mmCIF file of C-alpha atoms and ligand atoms in Angstrom:
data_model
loop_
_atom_site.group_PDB
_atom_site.id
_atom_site.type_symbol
_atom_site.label_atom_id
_atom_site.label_comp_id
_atom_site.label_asym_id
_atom_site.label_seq_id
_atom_site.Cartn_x
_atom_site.Cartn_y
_atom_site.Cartn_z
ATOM 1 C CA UNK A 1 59.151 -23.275 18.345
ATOM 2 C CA UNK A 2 57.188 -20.646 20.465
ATOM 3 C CA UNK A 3 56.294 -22.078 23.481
ATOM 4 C CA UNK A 4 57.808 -19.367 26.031
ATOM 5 C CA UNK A 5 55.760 -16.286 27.480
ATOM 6 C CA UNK A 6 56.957 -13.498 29.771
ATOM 7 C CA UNK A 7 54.416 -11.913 32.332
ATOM 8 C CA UNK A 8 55.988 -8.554 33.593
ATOM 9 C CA UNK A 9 53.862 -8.632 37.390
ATOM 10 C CA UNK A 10 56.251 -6.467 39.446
ATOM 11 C CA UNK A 11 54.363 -3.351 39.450
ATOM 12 C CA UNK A 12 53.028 -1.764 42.554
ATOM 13 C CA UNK A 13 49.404 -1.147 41.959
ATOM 14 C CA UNK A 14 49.501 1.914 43.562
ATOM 15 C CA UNK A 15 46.016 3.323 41.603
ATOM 16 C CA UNK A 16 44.343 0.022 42.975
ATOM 17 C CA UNK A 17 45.596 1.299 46.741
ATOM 18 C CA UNK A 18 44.071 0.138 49.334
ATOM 19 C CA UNK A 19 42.810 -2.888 47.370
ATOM 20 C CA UNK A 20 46.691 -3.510 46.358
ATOM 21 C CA UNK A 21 48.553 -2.700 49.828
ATOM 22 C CA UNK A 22 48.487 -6.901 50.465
ATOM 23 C CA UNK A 23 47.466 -8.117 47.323
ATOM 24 C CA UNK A 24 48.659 -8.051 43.984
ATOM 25 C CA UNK A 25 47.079 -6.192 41.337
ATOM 26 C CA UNK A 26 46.474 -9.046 38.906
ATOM 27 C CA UNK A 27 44.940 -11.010 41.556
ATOM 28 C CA UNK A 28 42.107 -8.244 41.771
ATOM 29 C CA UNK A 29 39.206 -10.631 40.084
ATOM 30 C CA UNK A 30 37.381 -9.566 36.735
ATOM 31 C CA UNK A 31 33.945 -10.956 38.631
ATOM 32 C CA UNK A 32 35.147 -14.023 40.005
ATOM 33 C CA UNK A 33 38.436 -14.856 38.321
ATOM 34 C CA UNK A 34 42.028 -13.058 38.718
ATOM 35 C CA UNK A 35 42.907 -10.258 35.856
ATOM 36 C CA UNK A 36 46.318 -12.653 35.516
ATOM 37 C CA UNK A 37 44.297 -16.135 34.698
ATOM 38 C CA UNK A 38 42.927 -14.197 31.483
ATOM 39 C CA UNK A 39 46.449 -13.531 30.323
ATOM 40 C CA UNK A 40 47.574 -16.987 31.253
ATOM 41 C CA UNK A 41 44.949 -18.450 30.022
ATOM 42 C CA UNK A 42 45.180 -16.764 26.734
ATOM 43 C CA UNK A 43 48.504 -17.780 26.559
ATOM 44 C CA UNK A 44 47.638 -21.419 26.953
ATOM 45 C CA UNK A 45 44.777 -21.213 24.461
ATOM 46 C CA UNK A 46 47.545 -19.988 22.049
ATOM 47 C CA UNK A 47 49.681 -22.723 22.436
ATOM 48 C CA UNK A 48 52.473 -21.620 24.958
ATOM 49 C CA UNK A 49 53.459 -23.921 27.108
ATOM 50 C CA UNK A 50 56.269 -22.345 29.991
ATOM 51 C CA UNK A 51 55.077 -19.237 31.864
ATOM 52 C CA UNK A 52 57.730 -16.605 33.062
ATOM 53 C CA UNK A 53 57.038 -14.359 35.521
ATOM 54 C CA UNK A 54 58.733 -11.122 36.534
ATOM 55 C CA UNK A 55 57.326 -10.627 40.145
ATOM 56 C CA UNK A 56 58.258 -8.504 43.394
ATOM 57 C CA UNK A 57 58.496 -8.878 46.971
ATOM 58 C CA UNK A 58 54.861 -8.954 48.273
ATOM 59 C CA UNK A 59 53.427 -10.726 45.313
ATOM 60 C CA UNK A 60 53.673 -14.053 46.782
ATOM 61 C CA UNK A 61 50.215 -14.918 45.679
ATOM 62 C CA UNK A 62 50.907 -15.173 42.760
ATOM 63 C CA UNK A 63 52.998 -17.904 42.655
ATOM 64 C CA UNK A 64 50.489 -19.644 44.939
ATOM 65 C CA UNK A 65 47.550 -18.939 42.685
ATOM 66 C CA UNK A 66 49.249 -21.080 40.010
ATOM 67 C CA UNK A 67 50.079 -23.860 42.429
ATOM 68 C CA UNK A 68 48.238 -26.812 44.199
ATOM 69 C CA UNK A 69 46.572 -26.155 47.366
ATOM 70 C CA UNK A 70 45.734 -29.690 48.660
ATOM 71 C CA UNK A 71 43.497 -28.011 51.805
ATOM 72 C CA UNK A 72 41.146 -26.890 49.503
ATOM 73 C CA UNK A 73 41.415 -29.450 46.647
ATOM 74 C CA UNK A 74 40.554 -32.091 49.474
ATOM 75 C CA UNK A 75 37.929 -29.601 50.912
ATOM 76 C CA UNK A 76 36.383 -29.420 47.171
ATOM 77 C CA UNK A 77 36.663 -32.737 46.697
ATOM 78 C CA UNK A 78 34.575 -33.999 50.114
ATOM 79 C CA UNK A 79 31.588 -31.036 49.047
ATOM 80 C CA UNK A 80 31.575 -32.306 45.611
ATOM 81 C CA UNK A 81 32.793 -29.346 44.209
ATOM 82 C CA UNK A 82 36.306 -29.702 43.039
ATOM 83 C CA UNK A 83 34.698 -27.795 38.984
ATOM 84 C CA UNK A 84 34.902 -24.824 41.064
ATOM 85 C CA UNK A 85 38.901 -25.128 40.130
ATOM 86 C CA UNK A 86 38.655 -26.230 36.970
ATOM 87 C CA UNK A 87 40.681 -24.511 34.668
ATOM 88 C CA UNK A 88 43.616 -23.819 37.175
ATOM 89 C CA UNK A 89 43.822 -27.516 37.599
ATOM 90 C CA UNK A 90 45.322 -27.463 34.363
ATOM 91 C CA UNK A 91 47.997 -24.669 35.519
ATOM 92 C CA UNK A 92 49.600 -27.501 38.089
ATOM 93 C CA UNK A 93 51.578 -29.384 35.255
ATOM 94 C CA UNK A 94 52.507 -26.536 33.574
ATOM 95 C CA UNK A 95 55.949 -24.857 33.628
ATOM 96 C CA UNK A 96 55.888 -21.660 35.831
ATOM 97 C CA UNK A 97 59.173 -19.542 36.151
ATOM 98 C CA UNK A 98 59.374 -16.753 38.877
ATOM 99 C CA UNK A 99 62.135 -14.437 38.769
ATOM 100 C CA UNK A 100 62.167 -11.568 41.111
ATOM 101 C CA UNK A 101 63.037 -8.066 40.171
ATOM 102 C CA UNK A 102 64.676 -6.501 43.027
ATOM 103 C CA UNK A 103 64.780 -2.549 41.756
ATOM 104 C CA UNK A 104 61.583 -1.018 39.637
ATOM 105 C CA UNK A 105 63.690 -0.117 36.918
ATOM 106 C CA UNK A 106 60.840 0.071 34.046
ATOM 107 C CA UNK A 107 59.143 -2.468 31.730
ATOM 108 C CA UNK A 108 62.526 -2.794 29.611
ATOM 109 C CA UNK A 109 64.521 -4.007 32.634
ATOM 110 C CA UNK A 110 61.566 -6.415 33.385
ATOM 111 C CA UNK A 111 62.070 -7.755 30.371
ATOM 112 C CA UNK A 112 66.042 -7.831 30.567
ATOM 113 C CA UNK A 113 65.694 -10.222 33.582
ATOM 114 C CA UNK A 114 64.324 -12.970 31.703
ATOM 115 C CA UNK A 115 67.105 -13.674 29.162
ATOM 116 C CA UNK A 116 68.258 -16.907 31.276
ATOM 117 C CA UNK A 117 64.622 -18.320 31.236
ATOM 118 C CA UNK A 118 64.028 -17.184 27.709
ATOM 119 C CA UNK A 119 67.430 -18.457 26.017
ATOM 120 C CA UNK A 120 68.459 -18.366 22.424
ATOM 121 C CA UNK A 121 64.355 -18.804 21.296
ATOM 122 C CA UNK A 122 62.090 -16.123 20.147
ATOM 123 C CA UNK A 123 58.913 -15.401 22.611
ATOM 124 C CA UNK A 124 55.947 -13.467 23.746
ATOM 125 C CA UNK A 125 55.339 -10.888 26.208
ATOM 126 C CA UNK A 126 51.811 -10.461 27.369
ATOM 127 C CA UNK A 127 50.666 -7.427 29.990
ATOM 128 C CA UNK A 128 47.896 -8.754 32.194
ATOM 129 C CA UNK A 129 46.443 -5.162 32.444
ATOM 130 C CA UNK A 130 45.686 -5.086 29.354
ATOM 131 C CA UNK A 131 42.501 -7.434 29.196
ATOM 132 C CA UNK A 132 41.438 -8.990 25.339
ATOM 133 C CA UNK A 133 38.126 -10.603 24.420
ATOM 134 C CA UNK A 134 38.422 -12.007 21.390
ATOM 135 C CA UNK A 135 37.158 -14.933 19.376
ATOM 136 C CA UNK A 136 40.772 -16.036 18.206
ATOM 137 C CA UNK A 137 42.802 -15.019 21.643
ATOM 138 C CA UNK A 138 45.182 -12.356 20.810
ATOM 139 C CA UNK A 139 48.403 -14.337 21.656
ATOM 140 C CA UNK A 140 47.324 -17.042 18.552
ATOM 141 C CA UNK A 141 46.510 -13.777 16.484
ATOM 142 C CA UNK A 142 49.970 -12.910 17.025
ATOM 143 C CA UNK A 143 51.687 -16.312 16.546
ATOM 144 C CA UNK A 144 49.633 -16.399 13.185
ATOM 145 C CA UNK A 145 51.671 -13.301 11.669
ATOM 146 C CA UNK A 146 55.047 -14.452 13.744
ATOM 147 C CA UNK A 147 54.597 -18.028 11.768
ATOM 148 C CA UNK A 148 54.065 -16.332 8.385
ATOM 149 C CA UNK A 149 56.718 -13.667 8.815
ATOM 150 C CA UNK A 150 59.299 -14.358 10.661
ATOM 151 C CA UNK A 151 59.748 -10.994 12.343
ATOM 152 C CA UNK A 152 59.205 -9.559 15.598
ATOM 153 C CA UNK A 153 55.087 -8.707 15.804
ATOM 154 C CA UNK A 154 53.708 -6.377 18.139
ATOM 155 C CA UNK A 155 50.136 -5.513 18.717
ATOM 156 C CA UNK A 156 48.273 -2.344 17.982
ATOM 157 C CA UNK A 157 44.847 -0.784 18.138
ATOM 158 C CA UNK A 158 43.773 2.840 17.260
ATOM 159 C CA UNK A 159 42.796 5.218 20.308
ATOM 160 C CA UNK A 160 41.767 8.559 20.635
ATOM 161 C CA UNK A 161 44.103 11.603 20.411
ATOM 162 C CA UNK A 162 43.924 12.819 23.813
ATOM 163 C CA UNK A 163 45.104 9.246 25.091
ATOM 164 C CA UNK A 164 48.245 9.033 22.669
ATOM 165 C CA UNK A 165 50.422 10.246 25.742
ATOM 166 C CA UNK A 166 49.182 6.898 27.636
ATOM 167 C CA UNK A 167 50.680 4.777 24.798
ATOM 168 C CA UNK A 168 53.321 3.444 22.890
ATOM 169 C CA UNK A 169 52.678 4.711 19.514
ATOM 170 C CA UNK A 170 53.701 3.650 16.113
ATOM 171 C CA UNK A 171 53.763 4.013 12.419
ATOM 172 C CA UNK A 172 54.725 2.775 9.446
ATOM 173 C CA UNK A 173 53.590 1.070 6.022
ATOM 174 C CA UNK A 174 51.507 -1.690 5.314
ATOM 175 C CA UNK A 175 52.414 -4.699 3.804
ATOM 176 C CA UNK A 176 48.957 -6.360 4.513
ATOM 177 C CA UNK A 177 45.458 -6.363 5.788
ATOM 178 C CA UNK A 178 46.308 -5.071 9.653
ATOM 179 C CA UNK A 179 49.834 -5.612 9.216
ATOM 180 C CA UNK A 180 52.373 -3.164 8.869
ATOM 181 C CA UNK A 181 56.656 -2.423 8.630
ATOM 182 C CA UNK A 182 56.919 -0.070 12.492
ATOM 183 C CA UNK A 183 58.847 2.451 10.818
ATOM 184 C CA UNK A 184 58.514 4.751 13.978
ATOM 185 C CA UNK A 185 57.945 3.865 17.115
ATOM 186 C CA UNK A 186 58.361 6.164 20.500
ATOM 187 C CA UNK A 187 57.178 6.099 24.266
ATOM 188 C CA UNK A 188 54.250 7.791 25.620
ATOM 189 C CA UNK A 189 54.759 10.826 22.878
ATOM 190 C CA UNK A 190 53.013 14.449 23.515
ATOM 191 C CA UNK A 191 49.805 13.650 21.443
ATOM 192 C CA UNK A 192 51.542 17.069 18.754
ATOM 193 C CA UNK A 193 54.603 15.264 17.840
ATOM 194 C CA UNK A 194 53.283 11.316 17.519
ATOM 195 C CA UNK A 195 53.743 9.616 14.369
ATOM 196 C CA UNK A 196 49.972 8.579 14.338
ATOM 197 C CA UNK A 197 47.475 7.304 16.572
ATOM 198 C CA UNK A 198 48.313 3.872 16.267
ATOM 199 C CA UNK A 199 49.401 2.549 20.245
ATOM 200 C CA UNK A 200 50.872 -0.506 21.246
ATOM 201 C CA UNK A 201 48.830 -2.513 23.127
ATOM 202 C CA UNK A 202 50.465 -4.944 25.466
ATOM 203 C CA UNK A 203 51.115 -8.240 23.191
ATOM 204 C CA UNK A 204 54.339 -8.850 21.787
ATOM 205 C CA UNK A 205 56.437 -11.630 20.619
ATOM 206 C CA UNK A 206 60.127 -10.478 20.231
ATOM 207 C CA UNK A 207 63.131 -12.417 18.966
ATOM 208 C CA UNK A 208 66.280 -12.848 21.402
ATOM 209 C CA UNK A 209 68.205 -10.462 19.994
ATOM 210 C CA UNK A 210 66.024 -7.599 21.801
ATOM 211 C CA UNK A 211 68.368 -8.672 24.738
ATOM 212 C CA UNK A 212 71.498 -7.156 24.531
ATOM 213 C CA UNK A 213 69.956 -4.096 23.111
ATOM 214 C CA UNK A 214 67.872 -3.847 26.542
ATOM 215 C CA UNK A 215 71.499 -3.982 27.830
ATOM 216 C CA UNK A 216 71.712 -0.865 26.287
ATOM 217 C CA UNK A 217 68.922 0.734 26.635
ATOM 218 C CA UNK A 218 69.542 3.897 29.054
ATOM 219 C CA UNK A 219 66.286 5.397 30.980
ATOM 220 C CA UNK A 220 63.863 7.054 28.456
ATOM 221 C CA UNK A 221 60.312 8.117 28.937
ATOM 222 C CA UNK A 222 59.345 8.246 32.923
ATOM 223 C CA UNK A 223 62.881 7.694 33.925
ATOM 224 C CA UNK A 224 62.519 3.952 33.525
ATOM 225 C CA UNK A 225 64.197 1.392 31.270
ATOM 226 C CA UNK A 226 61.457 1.157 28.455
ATOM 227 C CA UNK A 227 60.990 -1.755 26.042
ATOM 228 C CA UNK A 228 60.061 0.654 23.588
ATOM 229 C CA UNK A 229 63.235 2.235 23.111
ATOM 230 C CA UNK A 230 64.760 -1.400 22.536
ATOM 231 C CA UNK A 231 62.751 -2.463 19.971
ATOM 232 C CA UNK A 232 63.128 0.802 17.971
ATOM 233 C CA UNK A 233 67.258 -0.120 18.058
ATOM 234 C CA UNK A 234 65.564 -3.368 16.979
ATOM 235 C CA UNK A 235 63.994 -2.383 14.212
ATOM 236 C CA UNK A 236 67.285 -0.836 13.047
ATOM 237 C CA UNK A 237 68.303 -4.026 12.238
ATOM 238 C CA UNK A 238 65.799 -6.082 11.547
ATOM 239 C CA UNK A 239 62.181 -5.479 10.193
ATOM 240 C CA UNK A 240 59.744 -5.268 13.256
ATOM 241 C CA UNK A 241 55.974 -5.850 12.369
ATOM 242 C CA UNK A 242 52.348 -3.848 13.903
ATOM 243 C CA UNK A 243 49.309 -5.980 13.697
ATOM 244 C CA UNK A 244 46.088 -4.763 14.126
ATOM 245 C CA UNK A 245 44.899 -7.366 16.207
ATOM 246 C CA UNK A 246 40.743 -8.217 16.178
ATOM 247 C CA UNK A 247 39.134 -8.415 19.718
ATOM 248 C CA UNK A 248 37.890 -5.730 22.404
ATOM 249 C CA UNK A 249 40.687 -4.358 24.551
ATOM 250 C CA UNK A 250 40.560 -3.268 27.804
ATOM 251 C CA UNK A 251 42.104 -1.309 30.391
ATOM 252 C CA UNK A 252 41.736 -3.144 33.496
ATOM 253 C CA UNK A 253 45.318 -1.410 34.945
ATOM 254 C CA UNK A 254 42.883 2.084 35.978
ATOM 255 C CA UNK A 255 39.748 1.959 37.892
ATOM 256 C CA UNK A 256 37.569 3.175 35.417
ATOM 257 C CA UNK A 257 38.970 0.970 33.023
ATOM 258 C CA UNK A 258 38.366 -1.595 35.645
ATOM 259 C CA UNK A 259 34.988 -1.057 35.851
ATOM 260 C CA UNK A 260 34.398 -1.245 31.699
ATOM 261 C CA UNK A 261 36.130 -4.691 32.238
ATOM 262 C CA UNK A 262 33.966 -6.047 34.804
ATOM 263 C CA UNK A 263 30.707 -4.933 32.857
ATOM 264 C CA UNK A 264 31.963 -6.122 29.670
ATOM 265 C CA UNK A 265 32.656 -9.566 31.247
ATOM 266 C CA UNK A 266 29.792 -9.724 32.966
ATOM 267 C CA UNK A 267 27.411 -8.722 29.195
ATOM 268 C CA UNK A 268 29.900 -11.802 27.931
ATOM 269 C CA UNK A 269 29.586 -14.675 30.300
ATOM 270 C CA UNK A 270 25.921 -16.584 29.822
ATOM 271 C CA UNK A 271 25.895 -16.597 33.439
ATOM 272 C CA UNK A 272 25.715 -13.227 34.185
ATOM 273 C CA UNK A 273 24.739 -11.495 31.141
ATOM 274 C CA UNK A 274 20.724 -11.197 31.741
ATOM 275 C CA UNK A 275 21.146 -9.994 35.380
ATOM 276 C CA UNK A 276 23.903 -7.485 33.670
ATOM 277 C CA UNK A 277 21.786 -6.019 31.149
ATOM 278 C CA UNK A 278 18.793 -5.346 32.892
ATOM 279 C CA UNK A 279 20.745 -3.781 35.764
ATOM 280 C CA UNK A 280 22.090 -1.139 33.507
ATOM 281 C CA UNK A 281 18.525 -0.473 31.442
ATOM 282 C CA UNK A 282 17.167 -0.384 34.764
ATOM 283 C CA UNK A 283 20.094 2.290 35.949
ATOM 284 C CA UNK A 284 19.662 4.054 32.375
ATOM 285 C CA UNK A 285 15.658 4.765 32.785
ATOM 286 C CA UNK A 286 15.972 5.300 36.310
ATOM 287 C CA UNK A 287 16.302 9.448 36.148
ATOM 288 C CA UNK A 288 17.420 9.548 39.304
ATOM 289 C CA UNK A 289 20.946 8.467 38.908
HETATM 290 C C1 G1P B 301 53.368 -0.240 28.386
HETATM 291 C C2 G1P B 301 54.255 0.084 27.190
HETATM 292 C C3 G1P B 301 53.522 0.975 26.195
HETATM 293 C C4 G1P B 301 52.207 0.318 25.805
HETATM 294 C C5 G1P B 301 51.376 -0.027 27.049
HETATM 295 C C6 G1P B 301 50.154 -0.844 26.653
HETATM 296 O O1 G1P B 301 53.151 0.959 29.107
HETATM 297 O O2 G1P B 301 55.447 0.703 27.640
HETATM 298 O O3 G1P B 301 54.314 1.165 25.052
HETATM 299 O O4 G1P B 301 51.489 1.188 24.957
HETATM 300 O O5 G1P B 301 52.138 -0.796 27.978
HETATM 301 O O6 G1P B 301 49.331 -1.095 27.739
HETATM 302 P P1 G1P B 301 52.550 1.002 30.611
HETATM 303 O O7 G1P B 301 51.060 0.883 30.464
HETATM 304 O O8 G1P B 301 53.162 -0.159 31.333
HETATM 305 O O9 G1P B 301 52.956 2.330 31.150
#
């Protein structure tokens, strides 16, 4: 049973200031839909069913984006246009959980809050900044290796050396195709003294016991109460898995990484993909620019 999924949301947004001073970051729309609805989403596609949120004061919209707003559902409705929802519709019926975390104490602590919610049952964490297109979504990827292992999984992807210090980064040894044992695993590392170039990309499903070892967890990289440091006391005493997931990652937590997103997106969706592409030949031959 895997059904439950965390969404960390607290953070500030300060690099998406202005933009961010009333709104939440993850409601910033990826053309026309909010970054969070591709996480959630995702998450629904791979089968999890209760949604846990660790949000802030000020990110009220949130919790409304995920809710039923009969104004406009009856507006909709009279203009014949209620498909403009579809795909939150869904959302209504589901189980949302909001817990609120008073102090920004780091990802770790985030995570520590939603032990009541979670229980005794093993679960995923998925970082909405951290946008996947993939064929399989990323959270069923993930399940896949959880169901055939048994272990902790958390998601990886190569980057460049000069953006190791951005990253969780891992190694370890390989005990399949894109699997492998995390034998080393440390926080935002100077890009001399990391393991590899293998970073953790924000997908993980963890197993309850990560819990009281967050309890423990003291402030590590940037001062703040990082998951990383919990699941390396993790994998002390249990085997903790990397898999290589398959899909296009990106950044949408940075404004330039914003921007990839959105043009991405936009070459993906049928709707927008011809407009897309000849706007950028167009920018590309045009020598002024
Ligand atoms: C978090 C994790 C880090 C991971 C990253 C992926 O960092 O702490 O290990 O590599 O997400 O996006 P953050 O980006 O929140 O600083």
């Amino acid at each position: 049973m895997l059904k439950k999924i965390v969404f960390p949301v607290a953070g500030v947004g300060t690099r998406f200031l202005p933009a961010t001073k009333e709104v939440p970051k993850e409601i910033l729309p990826i053309i026309d839909k909010p970054l969070i609805q591709y996480a959630v989403e995702e998450a629904a596609q791979s089968g999890f069913a209760d949604f846990i949120f660790i949000t802030a004061l000020g990110k009220e919209a949130l919790e409304r984006h995920f809710a039923p707003n009969p104004e406009l559902d009856n507006f909709l409705k009279r203009h014949r246009k209620s498909h403009l929802l579809d795909g939150l519709h869904e959302f209504y019926q589901k189980n949302f959980t909001y817990i609120r975390q008073e102090q920004a104490l780091g990802f770790g602590h985030a995570i520590s809050l939603a032990q009541g919610a979670v229980g005794n049952e093993a679960f995923a964490i998925s970082l909405p900044d951290d946008l996947i297109l993939a064929e399989k979504p990323v959270m069923a990827q993930l399940r896949a290796v959880y169901e055939k292992y048994r272990c902790p999984v958390v998601a990886f992807m190569e980057v460049p050396r000069h953006d190791i210090p951005r990253y969780g980064i891992g190694a370890g040894k390989f005990i399949a195709d894109k699997v492998f044992e995390i034998e080393q695993l440390v926080e935002k590392p100077v890009a001399a003294d990391a393991p590899s170039n293998f970073a953790v990309i924000g997908r993980y499903i963890l197993t309850p016991d990560i819990f009281p070892l967050l309890k423990n967890t003291t402030h590590g990289a940037g001062a703040e109460i990082q998951l990383t440091d919990a699941i390396v006391a993790l994998m002390k005493k249990r085997r903790v898995l990397g898999y290589f997931f398959s899909g296009q990652r990106f950044d949408a937590g940075t404004t330039l990484g914003y921007i990839e997103t959105l043009i991405h997106v936009a070459l993906q969706r049928p709707d927008t993909r011809a407009f897309t592409l000849r706007l950028l030949r167009q920018l590309a031959a045009d020598e002024k620019i």
